[in-house]
XYZ file of N, CA and C in Angstrom:
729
model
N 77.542 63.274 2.673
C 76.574 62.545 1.856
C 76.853 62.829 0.392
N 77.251 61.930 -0.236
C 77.623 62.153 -1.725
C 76.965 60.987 -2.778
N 76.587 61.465 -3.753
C 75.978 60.033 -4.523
C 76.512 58.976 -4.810
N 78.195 59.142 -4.568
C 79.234 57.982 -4.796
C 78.348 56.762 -3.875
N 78.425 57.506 -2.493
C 77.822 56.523 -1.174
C 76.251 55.420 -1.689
N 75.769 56.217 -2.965
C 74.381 55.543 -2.406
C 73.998 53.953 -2.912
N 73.355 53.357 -2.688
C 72.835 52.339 -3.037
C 73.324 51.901 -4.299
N 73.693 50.492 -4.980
C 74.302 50.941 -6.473
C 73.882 48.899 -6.884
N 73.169 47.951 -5.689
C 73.652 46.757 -6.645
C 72.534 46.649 -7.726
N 72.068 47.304 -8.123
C 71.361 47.431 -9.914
C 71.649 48.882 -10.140
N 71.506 49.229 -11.543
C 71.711 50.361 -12.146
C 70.231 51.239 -11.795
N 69.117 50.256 -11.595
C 67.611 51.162 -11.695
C 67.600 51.120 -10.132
N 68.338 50.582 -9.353
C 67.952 50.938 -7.574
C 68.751 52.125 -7.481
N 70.060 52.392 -8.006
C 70.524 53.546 -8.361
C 70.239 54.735 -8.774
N 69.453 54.755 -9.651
C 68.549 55.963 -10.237
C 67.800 56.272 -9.632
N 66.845 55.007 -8.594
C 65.776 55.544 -8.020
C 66.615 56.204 -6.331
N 67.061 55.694 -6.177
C 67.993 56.429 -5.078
C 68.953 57.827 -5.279
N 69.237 58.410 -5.965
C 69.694 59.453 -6.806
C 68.644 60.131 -7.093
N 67.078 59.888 -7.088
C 66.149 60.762 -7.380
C 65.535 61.449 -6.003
N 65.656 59.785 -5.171
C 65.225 60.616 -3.345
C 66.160 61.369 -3.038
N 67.417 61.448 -3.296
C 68.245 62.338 -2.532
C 68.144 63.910 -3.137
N 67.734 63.967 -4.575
C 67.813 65.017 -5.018
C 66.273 65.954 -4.642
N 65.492 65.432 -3.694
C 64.740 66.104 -3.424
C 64.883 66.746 -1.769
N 66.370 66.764 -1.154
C 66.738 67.447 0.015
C 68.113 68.002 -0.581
N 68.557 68.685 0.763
C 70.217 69.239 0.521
C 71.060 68.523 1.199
N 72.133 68.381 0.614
C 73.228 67.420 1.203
C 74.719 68.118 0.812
N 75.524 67.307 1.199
C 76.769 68.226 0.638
C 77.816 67.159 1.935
N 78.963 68.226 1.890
C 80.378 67.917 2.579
C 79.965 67.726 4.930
N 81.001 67.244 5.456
C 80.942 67.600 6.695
C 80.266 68.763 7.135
N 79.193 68.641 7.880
C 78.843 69.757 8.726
C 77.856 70.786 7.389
N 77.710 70.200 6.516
C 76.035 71.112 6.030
C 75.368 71.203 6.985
N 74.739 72.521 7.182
C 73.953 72.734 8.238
C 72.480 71.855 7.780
N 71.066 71.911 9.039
C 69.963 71.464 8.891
C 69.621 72.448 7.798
N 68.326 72.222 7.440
C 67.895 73.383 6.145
C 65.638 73.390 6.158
N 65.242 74.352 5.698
C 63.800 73.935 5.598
C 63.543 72.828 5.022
N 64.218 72.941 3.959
C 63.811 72.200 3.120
C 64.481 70.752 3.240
N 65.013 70.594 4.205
C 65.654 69.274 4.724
C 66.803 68.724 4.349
N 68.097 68.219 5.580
C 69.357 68.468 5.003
C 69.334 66.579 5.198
N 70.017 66.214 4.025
C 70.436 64.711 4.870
C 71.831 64.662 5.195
N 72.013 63.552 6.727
C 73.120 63.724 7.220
C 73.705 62.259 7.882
N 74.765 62.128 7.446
C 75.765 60.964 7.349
C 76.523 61.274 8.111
N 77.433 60.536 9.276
C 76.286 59.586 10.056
C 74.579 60.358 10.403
N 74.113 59.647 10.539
C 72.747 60.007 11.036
C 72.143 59.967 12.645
N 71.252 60.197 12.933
C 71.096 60.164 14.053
C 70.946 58.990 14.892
N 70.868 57.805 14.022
C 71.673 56.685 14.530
C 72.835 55.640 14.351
N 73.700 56.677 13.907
C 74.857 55.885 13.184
C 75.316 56.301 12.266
N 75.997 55.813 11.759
C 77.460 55.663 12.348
C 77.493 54.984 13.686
N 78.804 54.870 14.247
C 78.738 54.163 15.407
C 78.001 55.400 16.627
N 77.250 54.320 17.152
C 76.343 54.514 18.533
C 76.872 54.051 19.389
N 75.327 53.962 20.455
C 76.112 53.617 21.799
C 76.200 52.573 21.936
N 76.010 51.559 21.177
C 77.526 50.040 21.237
C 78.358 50.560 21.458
N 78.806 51.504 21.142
C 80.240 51.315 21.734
C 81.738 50.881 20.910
N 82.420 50.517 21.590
C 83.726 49.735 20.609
C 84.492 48.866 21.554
N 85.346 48.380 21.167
C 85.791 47.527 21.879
C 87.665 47.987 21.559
N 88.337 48.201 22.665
C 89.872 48.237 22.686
C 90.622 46.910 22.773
N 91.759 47.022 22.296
C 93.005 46.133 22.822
C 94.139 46.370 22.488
N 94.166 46.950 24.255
C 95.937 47.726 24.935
C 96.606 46.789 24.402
N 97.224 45.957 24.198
C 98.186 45.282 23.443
C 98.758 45.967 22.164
N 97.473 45.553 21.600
C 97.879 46.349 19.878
C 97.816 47.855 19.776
N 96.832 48.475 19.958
C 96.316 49.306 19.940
C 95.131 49.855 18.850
N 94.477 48.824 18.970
C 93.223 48.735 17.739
C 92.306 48.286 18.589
N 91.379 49.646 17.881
C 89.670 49.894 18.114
C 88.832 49.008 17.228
N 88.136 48.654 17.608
C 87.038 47.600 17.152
C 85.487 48.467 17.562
N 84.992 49.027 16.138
C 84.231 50.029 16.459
C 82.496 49.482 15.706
N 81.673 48.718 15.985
C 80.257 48.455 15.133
C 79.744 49.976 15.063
N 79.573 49.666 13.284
C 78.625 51.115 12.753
C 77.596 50.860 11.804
N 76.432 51.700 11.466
C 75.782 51.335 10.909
C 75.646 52.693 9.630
N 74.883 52.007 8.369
C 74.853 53.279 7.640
C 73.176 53.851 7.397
N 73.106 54.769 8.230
C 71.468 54.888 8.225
C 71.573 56.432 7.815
N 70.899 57.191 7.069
C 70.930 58.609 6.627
C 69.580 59.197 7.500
N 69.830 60.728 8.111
C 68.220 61.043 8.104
C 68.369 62.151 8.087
N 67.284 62.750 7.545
C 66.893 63.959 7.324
C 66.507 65.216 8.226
N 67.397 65.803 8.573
C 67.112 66.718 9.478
C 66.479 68.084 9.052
N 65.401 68.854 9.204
C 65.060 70.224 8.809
C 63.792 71.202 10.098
N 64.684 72.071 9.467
C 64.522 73.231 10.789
C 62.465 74.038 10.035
N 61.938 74.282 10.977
C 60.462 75.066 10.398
C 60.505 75.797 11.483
N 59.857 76.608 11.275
C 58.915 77.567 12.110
C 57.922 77.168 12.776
N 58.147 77.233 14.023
C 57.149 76.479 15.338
C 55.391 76.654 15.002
N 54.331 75.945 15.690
C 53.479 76.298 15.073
C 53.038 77.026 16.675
N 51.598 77.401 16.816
C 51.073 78.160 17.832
C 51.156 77.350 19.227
N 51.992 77.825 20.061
C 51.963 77.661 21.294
C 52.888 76.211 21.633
N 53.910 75.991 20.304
C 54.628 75.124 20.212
C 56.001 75.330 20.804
N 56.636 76.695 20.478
C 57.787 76.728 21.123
C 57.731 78.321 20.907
N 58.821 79.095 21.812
C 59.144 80.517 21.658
C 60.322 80.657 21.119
N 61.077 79.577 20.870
C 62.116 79.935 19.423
C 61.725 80.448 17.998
N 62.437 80.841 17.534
C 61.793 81.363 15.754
C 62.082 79.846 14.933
N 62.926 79.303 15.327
C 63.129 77.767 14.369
C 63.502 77.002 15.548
N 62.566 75.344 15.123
C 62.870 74.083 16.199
C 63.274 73.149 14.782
N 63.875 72.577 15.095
C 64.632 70.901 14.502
C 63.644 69.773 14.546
N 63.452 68.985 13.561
C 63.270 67.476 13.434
C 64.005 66.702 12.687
N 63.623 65.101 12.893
C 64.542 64.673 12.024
C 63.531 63.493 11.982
N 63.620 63.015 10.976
C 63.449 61.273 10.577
C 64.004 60.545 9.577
N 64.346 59.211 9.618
C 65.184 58.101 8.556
C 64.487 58.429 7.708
N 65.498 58.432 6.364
C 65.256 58.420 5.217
C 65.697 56.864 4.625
N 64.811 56.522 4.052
C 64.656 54.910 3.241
C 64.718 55.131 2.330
N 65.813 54.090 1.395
C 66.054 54.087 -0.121
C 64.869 53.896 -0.819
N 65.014 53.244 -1.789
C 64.346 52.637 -2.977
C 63.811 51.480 -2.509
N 62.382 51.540 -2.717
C 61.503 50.046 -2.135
C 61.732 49.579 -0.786
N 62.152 50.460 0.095
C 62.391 50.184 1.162
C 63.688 49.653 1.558
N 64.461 49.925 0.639
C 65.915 49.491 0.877
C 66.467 50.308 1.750
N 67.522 50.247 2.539
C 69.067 50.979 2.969
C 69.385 51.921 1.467
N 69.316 53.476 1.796
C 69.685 54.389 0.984
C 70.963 54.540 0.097
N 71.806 54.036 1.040
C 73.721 53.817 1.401
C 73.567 52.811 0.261
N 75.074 52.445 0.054
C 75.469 51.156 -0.254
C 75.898 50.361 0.896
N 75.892 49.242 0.813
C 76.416 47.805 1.523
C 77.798 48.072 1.916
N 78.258 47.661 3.287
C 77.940 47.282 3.997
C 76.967 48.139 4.885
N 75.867 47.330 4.838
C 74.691 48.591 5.447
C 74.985 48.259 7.088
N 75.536 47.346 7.864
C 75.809 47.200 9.262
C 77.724 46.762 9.475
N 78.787 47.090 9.701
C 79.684 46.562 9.710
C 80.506 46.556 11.125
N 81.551 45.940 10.998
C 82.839 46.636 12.069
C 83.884 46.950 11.568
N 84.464 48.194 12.153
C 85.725 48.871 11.400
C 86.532 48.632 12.332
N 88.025 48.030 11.494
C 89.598 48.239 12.915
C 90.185 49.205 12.664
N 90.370 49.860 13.798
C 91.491 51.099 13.667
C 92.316 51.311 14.332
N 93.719 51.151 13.629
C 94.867 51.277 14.699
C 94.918 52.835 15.073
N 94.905 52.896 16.266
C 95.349 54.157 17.162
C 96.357 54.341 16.853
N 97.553 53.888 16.966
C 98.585 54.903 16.408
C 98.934 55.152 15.313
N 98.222 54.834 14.605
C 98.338 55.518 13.005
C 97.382 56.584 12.350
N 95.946 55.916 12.828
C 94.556 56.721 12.067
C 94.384 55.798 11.428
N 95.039 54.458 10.902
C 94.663 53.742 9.694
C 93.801 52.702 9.822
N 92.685 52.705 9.049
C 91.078 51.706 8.923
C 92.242 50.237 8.280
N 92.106 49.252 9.122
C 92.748 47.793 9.035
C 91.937 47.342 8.015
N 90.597 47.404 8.741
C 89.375 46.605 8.117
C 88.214 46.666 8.071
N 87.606 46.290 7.100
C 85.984 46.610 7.428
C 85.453 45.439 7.466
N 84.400 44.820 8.259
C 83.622 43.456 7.504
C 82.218 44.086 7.739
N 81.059 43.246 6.987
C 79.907 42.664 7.362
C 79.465 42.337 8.157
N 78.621 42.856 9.208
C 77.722 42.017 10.465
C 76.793 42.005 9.975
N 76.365 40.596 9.919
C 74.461 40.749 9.448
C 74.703 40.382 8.520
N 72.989 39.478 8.169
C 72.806 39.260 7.287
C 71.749 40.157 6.225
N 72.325 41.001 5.793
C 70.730 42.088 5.246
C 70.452 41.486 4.158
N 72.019 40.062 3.132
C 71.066 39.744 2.258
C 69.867 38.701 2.160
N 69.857 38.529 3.784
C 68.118 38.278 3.726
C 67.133 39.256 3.492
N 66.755 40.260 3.619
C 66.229 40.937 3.491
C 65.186 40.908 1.858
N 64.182 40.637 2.006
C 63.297 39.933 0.826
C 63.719 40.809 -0.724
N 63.658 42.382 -0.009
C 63.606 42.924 -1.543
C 64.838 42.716 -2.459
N 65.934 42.668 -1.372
C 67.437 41.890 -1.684
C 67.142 40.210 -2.572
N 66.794 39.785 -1.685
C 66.872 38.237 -2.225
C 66.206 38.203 -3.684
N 65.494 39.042 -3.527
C 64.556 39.436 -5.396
C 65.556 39.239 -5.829
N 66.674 39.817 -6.228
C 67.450 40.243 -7.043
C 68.473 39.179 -6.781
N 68.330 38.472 -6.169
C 69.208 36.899 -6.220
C 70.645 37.093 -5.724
N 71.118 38.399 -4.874
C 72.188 38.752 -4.299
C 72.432 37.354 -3.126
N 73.626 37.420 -3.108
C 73.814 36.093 -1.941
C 74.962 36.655 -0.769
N 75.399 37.885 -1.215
C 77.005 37.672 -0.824
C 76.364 38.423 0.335
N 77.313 38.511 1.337
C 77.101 39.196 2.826
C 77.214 40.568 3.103
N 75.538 41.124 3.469
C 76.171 42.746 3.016
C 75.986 43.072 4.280
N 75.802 42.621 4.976
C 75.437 43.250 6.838
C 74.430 43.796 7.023
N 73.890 43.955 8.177
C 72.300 44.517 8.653
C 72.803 45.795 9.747
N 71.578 46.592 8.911
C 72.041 48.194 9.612
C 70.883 48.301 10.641
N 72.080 47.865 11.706
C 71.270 48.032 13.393
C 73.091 47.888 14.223
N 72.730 48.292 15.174
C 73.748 48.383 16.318
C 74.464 46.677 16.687
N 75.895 46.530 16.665
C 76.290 45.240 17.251
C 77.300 45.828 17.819
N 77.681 44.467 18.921
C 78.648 44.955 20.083
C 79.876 43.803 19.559
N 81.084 44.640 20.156
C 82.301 43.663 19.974
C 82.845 43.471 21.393
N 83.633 42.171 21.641
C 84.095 41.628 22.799
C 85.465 41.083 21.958
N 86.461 41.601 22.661
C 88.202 41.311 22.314
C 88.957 40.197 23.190
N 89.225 39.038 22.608
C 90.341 38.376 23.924
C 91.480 38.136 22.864
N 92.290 37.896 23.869
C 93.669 37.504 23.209
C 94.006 37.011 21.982
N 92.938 36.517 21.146
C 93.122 36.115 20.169
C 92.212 36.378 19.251
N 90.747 36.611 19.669
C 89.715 36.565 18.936
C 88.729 37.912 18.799
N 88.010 38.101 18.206
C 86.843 39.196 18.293
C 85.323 38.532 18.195
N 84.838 38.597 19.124
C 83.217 38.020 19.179
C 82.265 39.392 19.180
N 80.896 39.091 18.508
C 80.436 40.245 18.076
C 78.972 39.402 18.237
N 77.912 40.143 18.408
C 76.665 39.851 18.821
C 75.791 41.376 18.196
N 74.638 41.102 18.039
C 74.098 41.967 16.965
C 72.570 42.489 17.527
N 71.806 43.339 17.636
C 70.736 43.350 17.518
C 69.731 43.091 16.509
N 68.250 43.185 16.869
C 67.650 42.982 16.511
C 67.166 44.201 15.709
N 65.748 44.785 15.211
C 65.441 45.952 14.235
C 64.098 46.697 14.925
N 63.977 47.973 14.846
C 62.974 48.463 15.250
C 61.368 48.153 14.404
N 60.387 47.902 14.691
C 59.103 48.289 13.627
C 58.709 49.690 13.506
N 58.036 49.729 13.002
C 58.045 51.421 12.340
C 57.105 52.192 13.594
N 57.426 53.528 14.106
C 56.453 53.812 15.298
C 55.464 53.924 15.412
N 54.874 53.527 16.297
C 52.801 53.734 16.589
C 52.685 54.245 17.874
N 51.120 54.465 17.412
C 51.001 55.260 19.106
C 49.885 54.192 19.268
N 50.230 53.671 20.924
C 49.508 52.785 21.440
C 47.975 53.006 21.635
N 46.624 52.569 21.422
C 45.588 53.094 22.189
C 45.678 53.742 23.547
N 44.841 54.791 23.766
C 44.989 55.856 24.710
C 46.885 56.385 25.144
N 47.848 56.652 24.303
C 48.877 56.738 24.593
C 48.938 57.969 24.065
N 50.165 58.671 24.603
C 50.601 60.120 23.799
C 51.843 59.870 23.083
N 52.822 58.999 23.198
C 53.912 58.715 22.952
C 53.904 57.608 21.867
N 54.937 57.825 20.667
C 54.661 56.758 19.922
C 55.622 55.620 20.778
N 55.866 54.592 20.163
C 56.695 53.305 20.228
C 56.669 52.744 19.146
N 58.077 51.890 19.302
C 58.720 50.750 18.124
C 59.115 49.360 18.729
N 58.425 48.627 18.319
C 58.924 47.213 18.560
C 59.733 46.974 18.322
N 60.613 45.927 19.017
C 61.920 45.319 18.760
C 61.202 43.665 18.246
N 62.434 43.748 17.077
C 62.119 42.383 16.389
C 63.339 42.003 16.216
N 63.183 40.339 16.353
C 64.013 39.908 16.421
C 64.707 39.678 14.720
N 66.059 39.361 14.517
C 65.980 39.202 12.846
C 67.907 38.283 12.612
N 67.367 37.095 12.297
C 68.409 36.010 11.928
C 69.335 36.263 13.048
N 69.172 36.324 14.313
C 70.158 36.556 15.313
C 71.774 35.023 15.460
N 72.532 35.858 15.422
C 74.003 35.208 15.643
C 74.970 35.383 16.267
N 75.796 34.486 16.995
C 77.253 35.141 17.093
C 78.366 34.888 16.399
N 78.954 35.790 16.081
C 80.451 35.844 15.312
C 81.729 35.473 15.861
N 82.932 34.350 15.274
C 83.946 35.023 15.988
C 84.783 35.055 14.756
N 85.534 36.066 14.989
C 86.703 36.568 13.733
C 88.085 36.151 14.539
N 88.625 36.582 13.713
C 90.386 36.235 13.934
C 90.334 38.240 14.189
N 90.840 38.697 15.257
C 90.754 39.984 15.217
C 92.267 40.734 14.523
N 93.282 40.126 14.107
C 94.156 40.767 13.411
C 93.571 41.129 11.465
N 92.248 39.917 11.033
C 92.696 39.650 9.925
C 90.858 40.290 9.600
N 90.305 39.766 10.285
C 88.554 40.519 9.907
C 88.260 39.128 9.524
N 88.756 37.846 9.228
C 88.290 37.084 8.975
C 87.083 35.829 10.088
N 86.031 35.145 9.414
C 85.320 34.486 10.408
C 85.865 33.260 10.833
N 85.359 32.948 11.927
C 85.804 31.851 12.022
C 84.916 31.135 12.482
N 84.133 31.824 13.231
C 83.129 30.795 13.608
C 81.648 31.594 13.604
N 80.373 30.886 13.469
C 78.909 31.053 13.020
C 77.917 31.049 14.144
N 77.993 31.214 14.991
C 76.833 30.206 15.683
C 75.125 31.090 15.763
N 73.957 30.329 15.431
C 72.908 30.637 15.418
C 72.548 30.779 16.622
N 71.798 31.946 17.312
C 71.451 32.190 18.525
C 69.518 32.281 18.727
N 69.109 31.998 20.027
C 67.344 31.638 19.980
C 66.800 33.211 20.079
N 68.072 34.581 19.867
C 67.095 35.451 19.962
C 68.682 36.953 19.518
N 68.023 37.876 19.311
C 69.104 39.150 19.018
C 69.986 39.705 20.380
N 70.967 40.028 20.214
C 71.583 40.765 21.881
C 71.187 41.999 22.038
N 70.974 43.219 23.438
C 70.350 44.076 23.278
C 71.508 44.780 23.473
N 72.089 43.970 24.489
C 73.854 44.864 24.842
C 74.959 43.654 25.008
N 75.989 44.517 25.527
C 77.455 43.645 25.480
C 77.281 42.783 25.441
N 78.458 41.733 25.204
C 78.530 40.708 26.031
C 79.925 40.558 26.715
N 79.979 39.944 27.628
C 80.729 39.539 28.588
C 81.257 38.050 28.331
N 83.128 37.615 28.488
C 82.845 36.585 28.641
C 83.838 36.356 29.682
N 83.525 34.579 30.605
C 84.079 34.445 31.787
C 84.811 32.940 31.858
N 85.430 32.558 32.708
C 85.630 31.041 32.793
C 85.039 30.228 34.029
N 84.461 28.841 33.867
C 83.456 28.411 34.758
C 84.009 26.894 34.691
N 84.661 26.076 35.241
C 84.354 24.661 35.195
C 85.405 24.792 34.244
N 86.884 25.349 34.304
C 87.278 24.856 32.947
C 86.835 25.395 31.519
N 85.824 26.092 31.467
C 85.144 25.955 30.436
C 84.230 27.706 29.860
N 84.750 28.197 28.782
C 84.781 29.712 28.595
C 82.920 29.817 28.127
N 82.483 31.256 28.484
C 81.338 31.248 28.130
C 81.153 32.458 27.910
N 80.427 32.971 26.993
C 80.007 34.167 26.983
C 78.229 34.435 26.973
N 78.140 35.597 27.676
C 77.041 35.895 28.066
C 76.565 37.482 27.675
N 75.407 37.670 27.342
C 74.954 39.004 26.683
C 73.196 38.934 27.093
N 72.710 39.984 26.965
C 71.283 39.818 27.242
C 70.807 40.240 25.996
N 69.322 39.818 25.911
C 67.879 39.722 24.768
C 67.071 40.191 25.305
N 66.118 40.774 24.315
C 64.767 41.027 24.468
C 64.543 42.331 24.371
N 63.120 43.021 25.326
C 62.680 44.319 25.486
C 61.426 44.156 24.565
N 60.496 45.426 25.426
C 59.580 45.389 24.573
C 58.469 44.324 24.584
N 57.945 43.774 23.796
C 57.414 42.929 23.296
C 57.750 41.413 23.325
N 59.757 41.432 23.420
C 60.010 40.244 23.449
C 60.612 39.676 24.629
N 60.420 38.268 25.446
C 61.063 38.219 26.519
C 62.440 38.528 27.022
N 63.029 39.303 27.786
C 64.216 39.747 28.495
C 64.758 38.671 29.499
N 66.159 38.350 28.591
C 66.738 37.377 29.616
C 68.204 37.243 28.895
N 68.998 36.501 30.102
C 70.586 36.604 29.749
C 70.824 35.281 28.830
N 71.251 34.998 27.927
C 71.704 34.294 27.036
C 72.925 33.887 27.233
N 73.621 32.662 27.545
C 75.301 32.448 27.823
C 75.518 31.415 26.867
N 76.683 31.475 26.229
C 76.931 30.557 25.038
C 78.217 29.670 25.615
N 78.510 28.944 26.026
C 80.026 28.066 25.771
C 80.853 28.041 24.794
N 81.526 28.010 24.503
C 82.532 27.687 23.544
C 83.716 26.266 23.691
């Protein structure tokens, strides 16, 4: 976690992001947790999660969705009848400035990496975060990606990518002990790139976010891919697209 990383498209979202960070500890690989709270890149959800990545034995390039989410991990002293360790761990996301992504842009992407080298091909954008209202204030247009989990699917020629949706912030249900987070849905799409080059090629608007993979098959002549939606709050069902 370094201030190079943080937030930067105005000079005053900058400052104000440079002021949240300076109220925890941060530093190089592997700073430990701290009382006073360590932040840590990837975070506890990302960097890449359990999306997963996507291979292709041919080339030998990983196709990996990551996200840039920071959170704050710090160790206290248990309270009465909480634990018999001398120190337990928590953690929660840390949010930039006005509710922004802390990071800079690309706040959701996919990285290629050839295996036999170590070398990052490419990075792009998944998502659209410059919807995101406090963004659009500032009249940004260009594509900075949305920091949530997306899955990649590899064929012979192409890379298709499908995205989730975003958590709401947690509550605890009437009579519940456990909090929960809604899943919301947010500008859901599918992608297809040219997978040598990171470039798009194709857009298509979808009636809801993917929760996992997708799969694709041939039927009639005719290629389709399929992924499932929903959870939660929103209806659960398989989604298949044609091409």
């Amino acid at each position: 976690m370094r201030d190079e990383d943080l937030i930067n498209l105005t000079p005053e979202l900058r400052k104000e992001a440079i002021d949240i960070v300076a109220k925890y500890d941060h530093g190089p690989l592997f700073t430990p947790p701290s009382e006073r709270g360590t932040i840590q890149v990837p975070g506890v959800a990302g960097g890449g999660n359990w999306a997963g990545a996507a291979i292709d034995p041919e080339t030998g390039m990983l196709y990996v969705g990551t996200n840039r989410l920071p959170f704050v991990v710090t160790v206290r002293k248990p309270r009465l009848g909480e634990s018999s360790y001398d120190f337990i761990g928590e953690f929660r996301y840390l949010s930039g400035p006005r509710g922004l992504p802390l990071l800079k842009p690309p706040f959701g992407s996919i990285v290629a990496i050839d295996m036999n080298s170590g070398e990052h091909r490419w990075r792009i954008p998944v998502g659209h975060g410059e919807l995101i209202s406090a963004i659009q204030q500032l009249g940004i247009r260009e594509r900075l990606g949305f920091p949530t989990r997306s899955w990649a699917l590899i064929t012979k020629t192409v890379m298709i990518v499908v995205q989730s949706g975003y958590f709401s912030t947690p509550r605890l249900p009437p009579g519940g002990t456990r909090r929960i987070a809604d899943l919301n849905n947010f500008d859901p799409h599918l992608w297809v790139y040219d997978k040598a080059s990171g470039e798009m090629l194709a857009e298509i608007a979808l009636p809801a976010n993917a929760v996992g993979a997708p799969i694709t098959y041939m039927a009639a002549g005719k290629q389709y891919i399929a992924f499932p939606v929903g959870g939660g709050p929103l209806v659960e069902e398989l989604i298949a697209v044609s091409l």
